[in-house]
GROMACS .gro file of C-alpha atoms in nm:
model
  451
    1MET     CA    1   0.012  -0.024   0.007
    2ARG     CA    2   0.302   0.205   0.100
    3ALA     CA    3   0.458   0.214  -0.255
    4GLU     CA    4   0.095   0.281  -0.439
    5ILE     CA    5   0.100   0.588  -0.241
    6ASP     CA    6   0.408   0.705  -0.300
    7ARG     CA    7   0.310   0.627  -0.656
    8SER     CA    8   0.028   0.839  -0.659
    9GLU     CA    9   0.233   1.145  -0.593
   10GLY     CA   10   0.438   1.162  -0.913
   11ASP     CA   11   0.763   1.039  -1.011
   12VAL     CA   12   0.956   0.890  -0.777
   13ASN     CA   13   1.303   0.735  -0.744
   14LEU     CA   14   1.234   0.405  -0.593
   15ASP     CA   15   1.097   0.218  -0.864
   16ASP     CA   16   1.229  -0.087  -1.123
   17ARG     CA   17   1.137   0.120  -1.416
   18ARG     CA   18   1.401   0.395  -1.329
   19THR     CA   19   1.685   0.140  -1.244
   20ALA     CA   20   1.574  -0.025  -1.603
   21TRP     CA   21   1.653   0.347  -1.795
   22GLN     CA   22   1.957   0.436  -1.604
   23SER     CA   23   2.072   0.118  -1.684
   24ALA     CA   24   2.008   0.175  -2.076
   25HIS     CA   25   2.133   0.539  -2.092
   26ILE     CA   26   2.382   0.630  -1.786
   27ASP     CA   27   2.788   0.592  -1.870
   28GLU     CA   28   3.057   0.462  -1.598
   29GLU     CA   29   3.120   0.855  -1.601
   30THR     CA   30   2.772   0.995  -1.450
   31ARG     CA   31   2.700   0.642  -1.283
   32ALA     CA   32   3.007   0.741  -1.047
   33LEU     CA   33   2.876   1.095  -1.047
   34LEU     CA   34   2.570   0.967  -0.926
   35ASP     CA   35   2.690   0.735  -0.665
   36GLU     CA   36   2.907   1.027  -0.487
   37ASP     CA   37   2.553   1.230  -0.516
   38ALA     CA   38   2.416   0.947  -0.307
   39ARG     CA   39   2.710   0.880  -0.124
   40TRP     CA   40   2.700   1.218   0.080
   41PHE     CA   41   2.317   1.370   0.029
   42LEU     CA   42   2.044   1.224   0.277
   43HIS     CA   43   1.796   1.043   0.040
   44GLN     CA   44   1.452   1.150   0.015
   45SER     CA   45   1.154   1.065  -0.212
   46MET     CA   46   1.126   1.238  -0.532
   47SER     CA   47   1.459   1.402  -0.485
   48THR     CA   48   1.786   1.206  -0.408
   49PRO     CA   49   1.923   0.949  -0.527
   50CYS     CA   50   1.920   1.140  -0.877
   51LEU     CA   51   1.826   1.040  -1.247
   52ASN     CA   52   2.093   1.190  -1.425
   53VAL     CA   53   2.376   1.447  -1.357
   54LEU     CA   54   2.351   1.768  -1.561
   55GLU     CA   55   2.634   1.984  -1.717
   56GLY     CA   56   2.443   2.258  -1.897
   57ALA     CA   57   2.091   2.476  -1.901
   58HIS     CA   58   2.003   2.722  -2.177
   59GLY     CA   59   1.685   2.798  -2.289
   60ALA     CA   60   1.454   2.512  -2.277
   61TRP     CA   61   1.713   2.260  -2.285
   62LEU     CA   62   1.917   2.041  -2.040
   63THR     CA   63   2.234   1.871  -2.158
   64ASP     CA   64   2.365   1.579  -1.947
   65THR     CA   65   2.733   1.436  -1.877
   66ALA     CA   66   2.692   1.198  -2.175
   67GLY     CA   67   2.645   1.525  -2.389
   68ARG     CA   68   2.254   1.429  -2.448
   69ARG     CA   69   1.994   1.724  -2.441
   70ILE     CA   70   1.703   1.763  -2.295
   71LEU     CA   71   1.401   1.943  -2.370
   72ASP     CA   72   1.249   2.045  -2.072
   73PHE     CA   73   0.878   2.059  -1.991
   74HIS     CA   74   0.966   2.045  -1.599
   75GLY     CA   75   1.191   2.279  -1.483
   76ASN     CA   76   1.008   2.234  -1.107
   77SER     CA   77   0.793   2.515  -1.257
   78LEU     CA   78   1.082   2.808  -1.237
   79HIS     CA   79   1.158   2.848  -1.602
   80GLN     CA   80   0.914   3.094  -1.746
   81VAL     CA   81   1.192   3.254  -1.950
   82GLY     CA   82   1.378   2.972  -1.960
   83TYR     CA   83   1.742   2.910  -1.853
   84GLY     CA   84   2.023   3.179  -1.895
   85HIS     CA   85   1.801   3.435  -2.101
   86PRO     CA   86   2.054   3.728  -2.190
   87ARG     CA   87   1.850   3.993  -1.984
   88VAL     CA   88   1.869   3.783  -1.654
   89MET     CA   89   2.210   3.691  -1.686
   90ALA     CA   90   2.340   4.035  -1.760
   91ALA     CA   91   2.108   4.173  -1.471
   92LEU     CA   92   2.283   3.923  -1.233
   93ARG     CA   93   2.632   4.045  -1.341
   94GLU     CA   94   2.592   4.379  -1.342
   95THR     CA   95   2.468   4.363  -1.029
   96LEU     CA   96   2.677   4.081  -0.891
   97ASP     CA   97   2.940   4.367  -0.982
   98ALA     CA   98   2.806   4.644  -0.785
   99LEU     CA   99   2.606   4.493  -0.496
  100PRO     CA  100   2.648   4.120  -0.482
  101PHE     CA  101   2.462   4.128  -0.084
  102SER     CA  102   2.246   4.388   0.125
  103PRO     CA  103   2.293   4.385   0.510
  104ARG     CA  104   1.970   4.363   0.730
  105ARG     CA  105   1.907   4.729   0.780
  106TYR     CA  106   1.970   4.883   0.475
  107THR     CA  107   1.792   4.826   0.129
  108ASN     CA  108   1.873   4.875  -0.227
  109ARG     CA  109   1.766   4.993  -0.551
  110PRO     CA  110   1.664   4.622  -0.709
  111ALA     CA  111   1.464   4.544  -0.419
  112ILE     CA  112   1.240   4.854  -0.414
  113GLU     CA  113   1.156   4.864  -0.781
  114LEU     CA  114   1.072   4.494  -0.832
  115ALA     CA  115   0.843   4.535  -0.457
  116ARG     CA  116   0.690   4.840  -0.621
  117ARG     CA  117   0.636   4.671  -0.993
  118LEU     CA  118   0.480   4.363  -0.814
  119CYS     CA  119   0.223   4.505  -0.548
  120THR     CA  120   0.131   4.785  -0.837
  121ALA     CA  121   0.039   4.467  -1.068
  122ALA     CA  122  -0.119   4.273  -0.818
  123PRO     CA  123  -0.419   4.183  -0.834
  124MET     CA  124  -0.534   4.411  -0.547
  125GLU     CA  125  -0.688   4.723  -0.466
  126ASP     CA  126  -0.341   4.850  -0.261
  127ALA     CA  127  -0.084   4.616  -0.191
  128LYS     CA  128   0.250   4.587   0.013
  129LEU     CA  129   0.475   4.266  -0.027
  130LEU     CA  130   0.752   4.103   0.175
  131PHE     CA  131   1.064   3.908  -0.033
  132ALA     CA  132   1.147   3.531   0.092
  133PRO     CA  133   1.465   3.319   0.009
  134GLY     CA  134   1.155   3.090  -0.139
  135GLY     CA  135   0.813   3.018  -0.129
  136THR     CA  136   0.761   2.774   0.157
  137ALA     CA  137   0.943   3.088   0.341
  138ALA     CA  138   0.654   3.316   0.249
  139ILE     CA  139   0.400   3.079   0.273
  140GLY     CA  140   0.498   3.071   0.636
  141MET     CA  141   0.516   3.455   0.677
  142ALA     CA  142   0.158   3.438   0.516
  143LEU     CA  143   0.045   3.218   0.770
  144LYS     CA  144   0.205   3.403   1.030
  145LEU     CA  145   0.018   3.730   0.924
  146ALA     CA  146  -0.320   3.595   0.918
  147ARG     CA  147  -0.316   3.528   1.302
  148LEU     CA  148  -0.206   3.882   1.357
  149VAL     CA  149  -0.476   4.027   1.138
  150THR     CA  150  -0.745   3.812   1.252
  151GLY     CA  151  -0.658   3.700   1.591
  152ARG     CA  152  -0.729   3.365   1.458
  153PHE     CA  153  -0.493   3.059   1.434
  154LYS     CA  154  -0.710   2.830   1.228
  155THR     CA  155  -0.697   2.735   0.822
  156LEU     CA  156  -0.874   2.533   0.617
  157SER     CA  157  -0.688   2.448   0.298
  158MET     CA  158  -0.667   2.130   0.072
  159TRP     CA  159  -0.659   1.750   0.023
  160ASP     CA  160  -0.345   1.687  -0.263
  161ALA     CA  161  -0.261   2.040  -0.243
  162PHE     CA  162   0.130   2.161  -0.209
  163HIS     CA  163   0.200   2.445  -0.038
  164GLY     CA  164   0.634   2.348   0.030
  165ALA     CA  165   0.789   2.089   0.276
  166SER     CA  166   0.848   2.288   0.607
  167LEU     CA  167   0.641   2.163   0.870
  168ASP     CA  168   0.398   2.454   0.858
  169ALA     CA  169   0.408   2.423   0.482
  170ILE     CA  170   0.298   2.005   0.521
  171SER     CA  171   0.085   2.095   0.770
  172ILE     CA  172  -0.185   2.316   0.502
  173GLY     CA  173  -0.048   2.118   0.261
  174GLY     CA  174  -0.225   1.749   0.141
  175GLU     CA  175   0.014   1.564  -0.015
  176ALA     CA  176   0.034   1.223   0.208
  177VAL     CA  177   0.454   1.204   0.075
  178PHE     CA  178   0.536   1.484   0.247
  179ARG     CA  179   0.313   1.392   0.571
  180ARG     CA  180   0.313   1.039   0.621
  181GLY     CA  181   0.525   0.996   0.948
  182ILE     CA  182   0.627   1.347   1.089
  183GLY     CA  183   0.306   1.428   1.257
  184PRO     CA  184   0.202   1.586   1.490
  185LEU     CA  185   0.141   1.859   1.238
  186LEU     CA  186   0.025   2.200   1.337
  187PRO     CA  187  -0.311   2.255   1.569
  188GLY     CA  188  -0.600   2.409   1.368
  189THR     CA  189  -0.489   2.292   0.976
  190GLU     CA  190  -0.833   2.186   0.855
  191HIS     CA  191  -0.900   2.033   0.524
  192VAL     CA  192  -1.150   1.955   0.276
  193PRO     CA  193  -1.173   1.822  -0.069
  194PRO     CA  194  -1.050   2.053  -0.354
  195CYS     CA  195  -1.184   2.105  -0.681
  196ASP     CA  196  -1.168   1.835  -0.856
  197PRO     CA  197  -1.472   1.742  -1.071
  198ALA     CA  198  -1.360   1.375  -1.245
  199GLN     CA  199  -1.294   1.234  -0.871
  200CYS     CA  200  -1.599   1.476  -0.700
  201VAL     CA  201  -1.645   1.301  -0.333
  202PHE     CA  202  -1.993   1.539  -0.312
  203GLY     CA  203  -2.072   1.303  -0.673
  204CYS     CA  204  -2.082   1.624  -0.955
  205GLY     CA  205  -2.024   1.395  -1.195
  206GLY     CA  206  -1.777   1.530  -1.398
  207THR     CA  207  -1.877   1.860  -1.432
  208CYS     CA  208  -1.844   2.146  -1.098
  209ALA     CA  209  -2.163   2.205  -0.956
  210LEU     CA  210  -1.937   2.412  -0.696
  211ARG     CA  211  -2.084   2.154  -0.386
  212CYS     CA  212  -1.697   2.183  -0.244
  213VAL     CA  213  -1.748   2.538  -0.230
  214ASP     CA  214  -2.099   2.475  -0.012
  215TYR     CA  215  -1.863   2.265   0.193
  216ILE     CA  216  -1.596   2.528   0.266
  217ASP     CA  217  -1.871   2.749   0.383
  218TYR     CA  218  -2.035   2.484   0.603
  219CYS     CA  219  -1.692   2.436   0.761
  220LEU     CA  220  -1.660   2.814   0.844
  221ARG     CA  221  -1.967   2.854   0.955
  222LYS     CA  222  -1.933   2.552   1.236
  223GLU     CA  223  -1.568   2.625   1.278
  224GLY     CA  224  -1.641   2.996   1.348
  225ASP     CA  225  -1.287   3.105   1.420
  226VAL     CA  226  -1.100   3.014   1.090
  227ALA     CA  227  -0.855   3.281   1.005
  228ALA     CA  228  -0.770   3.203   0.656
  229VAL     CA  229  -0.863   2.980   0.330
  230VAL     CA  230  -0.548   2.901   0.129
  231VAL     CA  231  -0.587   2.730  -0.207
  232GLU     CA  232  -0.371   2.674  -0.461
  233THR     CA  233  -0.573   2.907  -0.758
  234ILE     CA  234  -0.477   2.615  -0.999
  235ARG     CA  235  -0.331   2.324  -0.875
  236CYS     CA  236  -0.031   2.286  -1.098
  237THR     CA  237   0.033   1.948  -0.987
  238ASP     CA  238  -0.232   1.786  -1.199
  239VAL     CA  239  -0.383   2.109  -1.369
  240GLN     CA  240  -0.716   2.155  -1.188
  241ILE     CA  241  -0.866   2.499  -1.310
  242PRO     CA  242  -1.176   2.584  -1.122
  243PRO     CA  243  -1.472   2.719  -1.303
  244LEU     CA  244  -1.536   3.088  -1.285
  245ASP     CA  245  -1.766   3.087  -1.032
  246TYR     CA  246  -1.539   2.873  -0.793
  247TYR     CA  247  -1.372   3.179  -0.656
  248ARG     CA  248  -1.626   3.402  -0.680
  249ARG     CA  249  -1.826   3.222  -0.453
  250LEU     CA  250  -1.532   3.174  -0.253
  251ARG     CA  251  -1.453   3.513  -0.202
  252GLN     CA  252  -1.836   3.595  -0.079
  253ILE     CA  253  -1.797   3.285   0.152
  254CYS     CA  254  -1.449   3.419   0.306
  255ASP     CA  255  -1.608   3.764   0.357
  256ARG     CA  256  -1.906   3.652   0.517
  257HIS     CA  257  -1.714   3.426   0.783
  258GLY     CA  258  -1.434   3.660   0.856
  259ALA     CA  259  -1.177   3.460   0.708
  260LEU     CA  260  -0.874   3.537   0.483
  261LEU     CA  261  -0.852   3.430   0.138
  262ILE     CA  262  -0.452   3.335   0.055
  263LEU     CA  263  -0.388   3.217  -0.251
  264ASP     CA  264  -0.072   3.024  -0.338
  265GLU     CA  265   0.057   3.081  -0.701
  266ILE     CA  266   0.432   3.012  -0.648
  267PRO     CA  267   0.448   2.773  -0.939
  268ILE     CA  268   0.189   2.929  -1.186
  269ALA     CA  269   0.236   3.320  -1.136
  270LEU     CA  270   0.417   3.536  -1.403
  271GLY     CA  271   0.270   3.412  -1.687
  272ARG     CA  272   0.212   3.052  -1.723
  273THR     CA  273  -0.181   3.057  -1.715
  274GLY     CA  274  -0.125   3.345  -1.985
  275HIS     CA  275  -0.190   3.588  -1.684
  276LEU     CA  276   0.089   3.767  -1.507
  277PHE     CA  277  -0.114   3.612  -1.181
  278ALA     CA  278  -0.369   3.306  -1.290
  279ILE     CA  279  -0.672   3.496  -1.057
  280GLU     CA  280  -0.673   3.736  -1.272
  281ARG     CA  281  -0.882   3.491  -1.472
  282TYR     CA  282  -1.146   3.476  -1.225
  283GLY     CA  283  -1.197   3.832  -1.181
  284ILE     CA  284  -1.175   3.875  -0.771
  285GLU     CA  285  -0.903   4.003  -0.516
  286PRO     CA  286  -0.749   3.792  -0.314
  287ASP     CA  287  -0.613   3.924   0.100
  288MET     CA  288  -0.299   3.742   0.002
  289ILE     CA  289  -0.080   3.591  -0.310
  290VAL     CA  290   0.217   3.413  -0.320
  291ILE     CA  291   0.472   3.368  -0.572
  292GLY     CA  292   0.822   3.195  -0.630
  293LYS     CA  293   0.997   2.997  -0.838
  294GLY     CA  294   0.975   3.178  -1.173
  295LEU     CA  295   1.010   3.537  -1.040
  296GLY     CA  296   1.449   3.369  -0.984
  297GLY     CA  297   1.438   3.400  -1.371
  298GLY     CA  298   1.539   3.023  -1.389
  299SER     CA  299   1.851   3.091  -1.135
  300MET     CA  300   1.787   3.304  -0.826
  301PRO     CA  301   1.595   3.168  -0.546
  302LEU     CA  302   1.323   3.448  -0.460
  303ALA     CA  303   0.913   3.444  -0.351
  304ALA     CA  304   0.673   3.751  -0.244
  305LEU     CA  305   0.421   3.743  -0.017
  306ILE     CA  306   0.222   3.999  -0.126
  307ALA     CA  307  -0.064   4.134   0.051
  308ARG     CA  308  -0.345   4.409   0.137
  309ALA     CA  309  -0.173   4.725   0.237
  310ARG     CA  310  -0.416   4.748   0.557
  311PHE     CA  311  -0.237   4.437   0.648
  312ASP     CA  312   0.053   4.603   0.727
  313VAL     CA  313   0.052   4.553   1.114
  314GLY     CA  314   0.330   4.346   1.194
  315GLN     CA  315   0.578   4.641   1.281
  316HIS     CA  316   0.615   4.464   1.639
  317ILE     CA  317   0.736   4.109   1.519
  318SER     CA  318   0.949   3.973   1.235
  319LEU     CA  319   0.729   3.798   0.986
  320GLY     CA  320   0.992   3.741   0.829
  321HIS     CA  321   1.337   3.873   0.875
  322TYR     CA  322   1.551   3.655   0.604
  323THR     CA  323   1.881   3.683   0.549
  324HIS     CA  324   1.828   3.706   0.199
  325GLU     CA  325   1.518   3.872   0.205
  326LYS     CA  326   1.611   4.168  -0.042
  327ASN     CA  327   1.890   4.007  -0.204
  328PRO     CA  328   2.003   4.222  -0.479
  329LEU     CA  329   2.112   3.963  -0.713
  330ALA     CA  330   1.757   3.803  -0.648
  331CYS     CA  331   1.554   4.101  -0.729
  332ALA     CA  332   1.730   4.235  -1.035
  333ALA     CA  333   1.679   3.886  -1.222
  334GLY     CA  334   1.318   3.933  -1.107
  335LEU     CA  335   1.322   4.317  -1.288
  336ALA     CA  336   1.450   4.128  -1.605
  337VAL     CA  337   1.169   3.832  -1.593
  338LEU     CA  338   0.922   4.127  -1.554
  339ASP     CA  339   1.079   4.351  -1.839
  340VAL     CA  340   1.139   3.972  -2.065
  341LEU     CA  341   0.734   3.870  -2.009
  342GLU     CA  342   0.654   4.246  -2.094
  343GLU     CA  343   0.881   4.299  -2.416
  344GLU     CA  344   0.836   3.959  -2.540
  345GLN     CA  345   0.482   3.939  -2.492
  346LEU     CA  346   0.492   3.609  -2.337
  347LEU     CA  347   0.182   3.633  -2.178
  348GLN     CA  348  -0.010   3.638  -2.499
  349ARG     CA  349   0.231   3.421  -2.581
  350SER     CA  350   0.155   3.176  -2.318
  351LEU     CA  351  -0.223   3.179  -2.407
  352ARG     CA  352  -0.168   3.161  -2.777
  353LEU     CA  353   0.069   2.837  -2.738
  354GLY     CA  354  -0.175   2.669  -2.484
  355ASN     CA  355  -0.454   2.763  -2.697
  356ALA     CA  356  -0.317   2.542  -3.002
  357THR     CA  357  -0.130   2.254  -2.791
  358THR     CA  358  -0.428   2.199  -2.642
  359ALA     CA  359  -0.629   2.187  -3.025
  360TYR     CA  360  -0.304   1.947  -3.133
  361LEU     CA  361  -0.387   1.746  -2.819
  362GLU     CA  362  -0.789   1.723  -2.885
  363GLN     CA  363  -0.746   1.632  -3.226
  364ALA     CA  364  -0.489   1.336  -3.169
  365GLN     CA  365  -0.761   1.175  -2.872
  366ALA     CA  366  -1.014   1.260  -3.128
  367SER     CA  367  -0.836   1.076  -3.417
  368ALA     CA  368  -0.800   0.770  -3.190
  369GLN     CA  369  -0.412   0.816  -3.244
  370THR     CA  370  -0.446   0.752  -2.885
  371ASP     CA  371  -0.706   0.599  -2.646
  372ALA     CA  372  -0.541   0.638  -2.338
  373ILE     CA  373  -0.622   0.999  -2.290
  374ALA     CA  374  -0.958   1.086  -2.030
  375SER     CA  375  -0.895   1.394  -2.015
  376ILE     CA  376  -0.720   1.740  -2.119
  377ARG     CA  377  -0.695   2.042  -1.932
  378SER     CA  378  -0.471   2.368  -1.990
  379ALA     CA  379  -0.422   2.749  -1.828
  380GLY     CA  380  -0.215   2.911  -2.082
  381LEU     CA  381   0.108   2.672  -2.137
  382LEU     CA  382   0.015   2.481  -1.811
  383ILE     CA  383  -0.117   2.139  -1.953
  384GLY     CA  384  -0.283   1.825  -1.799
  385ILE     CA  385  -0.312   1.495  -1.989
  386GLU     CA  386  -0.512   1.293  -1.791
  387LEU     CA  387  -0.519   0.904  -1.876
  388LYS     CA  388  -0.664   0.658  -1.766
  389ASP     CA  389  -0.690   0.246  -1.748
  390THR     CA  390  -0.675   0.125  -2.123
  391ALA     CA  391  -0.742  -0.268  -2.172
  392THR     CA  392  -0.360  -0.351  -2.137
  393ARG     CA  393  -0.260  -0.174  -1.848
  394ARG     CA  394  -0.337   0.073  -1.526
  395ALA     CA  395  -0.302   0.437  -1.626
  396GLN     CA  396  -0.063   0.505  -1.323
  397ASP     CA  397   0.197   0.194  -1.516
  398LEU     CA  398   0.134   0.403  -1.831
  399ALA     CA  399   0.225   0.729  -1.694
  400GLU     CA  400   0.524   0.606  -1.602
  401ALA     CA  401   0.613   0.426  -1.908
  402VAL     CA  402   0.538   0.746  -2.150
  403LEU     CA  403   0.794   0.920  -1.890
  404TYR     CA  404   1.065   0.720  -1.945
  405ARG     CA  405   0.998   0.663  -2.311
  406CYS     CA  406   0.990   1.049  -2.335
  407LEU     CA  407   1.302   1.057  -2.135
  408SER     CA  408   1.521   0.841  -2.376
  409ASP     CA  409   1.382   1.045  -2.609
  410GLY     CA  410   1.499   1.367  -2.451
  411ILE     CA  411   1.160   1.497  -2.347
  412SER     CA  412   1.177   1.588  -1.919
  413PHE     CA  413   0.766   1.683  -1.791
  414LYS     CA  414   0.644   1.571  -1.470
  415VAL     CA  415   0.427   1.341  -1.346
  416GLY     CA  416   0.174   1.424  -1.089
  417GLN     CA  417  -0.108   1.258  -0.879
  418GLY     CA  418   0.002   0.947  -1.069
  419ASN     CA  419  -0.143   0.949  -1.376
  420VAL     CA  420  -0.143   1.302  -1.500
  421LEU     CA  421   0.155   1.417  -1.760
  422VAL     CA  422   0.196   1.782  -1.642
  423LEU     CA  423   0.382   1.989  -1.907
  424ALA     CA  424   0.495   2.311  -1.825
  425PRO     CA  425   0.811   2.494  -2.096
  426PRO     CA  426   0.901   2.757  -2.097
  427LEU     CA  427   0.652   3.064  -2.231
  428ASN     CA  428   0.973   3.146  -2.511
  429ILE     CA  429   1.046   2.821  -2.605
  430GLU     CA  430   1.110   2.723  -2.962
  431GLU     CA  431   0.791   2.670  -3.158
  432ASP     CA  432   0.925   2.357  -3.410
  433ASP     CA  433   1.099   2.253  -3.068
  434LEU     CA  434   0.752   2.244  -2.869
  435TRP     CA  435   0.571   2.076  -3.183
  436TRP     CA  436   0.804   1.818  -3.166
  437ALA     CA  437   0.797   1.741  -2.799
  438LEU     CA  438   0.406   1.711  -2.861
  439GLY     CA  439   0.442   1.470  -3.101
  440ARG     CA  440   0.680   1.261  -2.993
  441ILE     CA  441   0.433   1.238  -2.669
  442VAL     CA  442   0.153   1.147  -2.863
  443ASP     CA  443   0.374   0.839  -3.029
  444ALA     CA  444   0.466   0.745  -2.667
  445LEU     CA  445   0.119   0.733  -2.538
  446ASP     CA  446  -0.011   0.549  -2.884
  447THR     CA  447   0.280   0.300  -2.822
  448GLU     CA  448   0.286   0.249  -2.431
  449SER     CA  449  -0.091   0.207  -2.425
  450ARG     CA  450  -0.124  -0.061  -2.717
  451ALA     CA  451   0.177  -0.259  -2.503
   0.00000   0.00000   0.00000
């Protein structure tokens, strides 16, 4: 049972298929490096021991120690502008020469300018922010600020959600691979079912009837003292996209019960969904929004908690106080990212290529090129291909088989919730590379579903 649960969380490093792939593709030099890595790093699911060793990352491509190129549709969700974008690299070099670090008690121009641009662009009437060295840390700041603002400590979040790997983040998260055997977790971290029409526990039957939102209303009413509802605007691990009325109703429910609405957009903000912030598609204002990953330009660790300006009530405590909270290098990279998104019109490109990708996959599904696809979900260049059981193999086994076949072809992507192929290429990927990869993925689906 344990292996089945671990497998449902996505690509893991404990199965026979990974071992077989390495036997076929890893040379002696790389094997020695992998052994050395495994010797010195603590082992953990989905991370160490590692699959391969990299030597380079440029644009949409990775290069391993054997010189093989790998088109990266995974990127840990941080390569919206690709790896090594010239604007980002130039900003880093210029800042490194002038101001490699900004100690506490001081501020710096890149940090101030990035804060201004993010706050003015945020989907709030008036906003302020704090930076952090990673999304998990920013989530922690959001939880602390919610307690200060409301005088309450309870949260309501979703099963299957991922908000980071620290103790507070896994307490509000809902993935077993992070929570198992770790307890006790933070008190008052209640959970509800997520919006998942295909597997709706309320019997929506494939089309969301918002019963999951009604249940949030019920829970907030019964609890009576919840500080915040914490939710991924679009769940990145399997691309679950709530209907338009979901957040409109949720906003009303939170207001009615005095709970804050905190949105986690760490992997999907900054153009991934075709919007700077994914919540823009829903037309509501959150109380807080957490972003990260791509903010560092595919290079630097950087995240931000953006909150309503009236929540600036924590001067007497330290919400974050992180050593690198105003890192000038990371902030310079963030400014370059915003420039690239605007100048290369990557938000519009994300929508256009996302729509074209969805149409391509739907055509493959309709033409019976593969009968393994249950559904295709997309928001910009965040695409989820949900697989179903076929006559010859289960969906989870099929997803892994397709992954490793594509890795052999030089394409990397994430498997989410066990049976969803999650494709998240850079927003500036060359179109020829995109169509080549999609063709190989469809071919792999066809071949493996018939094996």
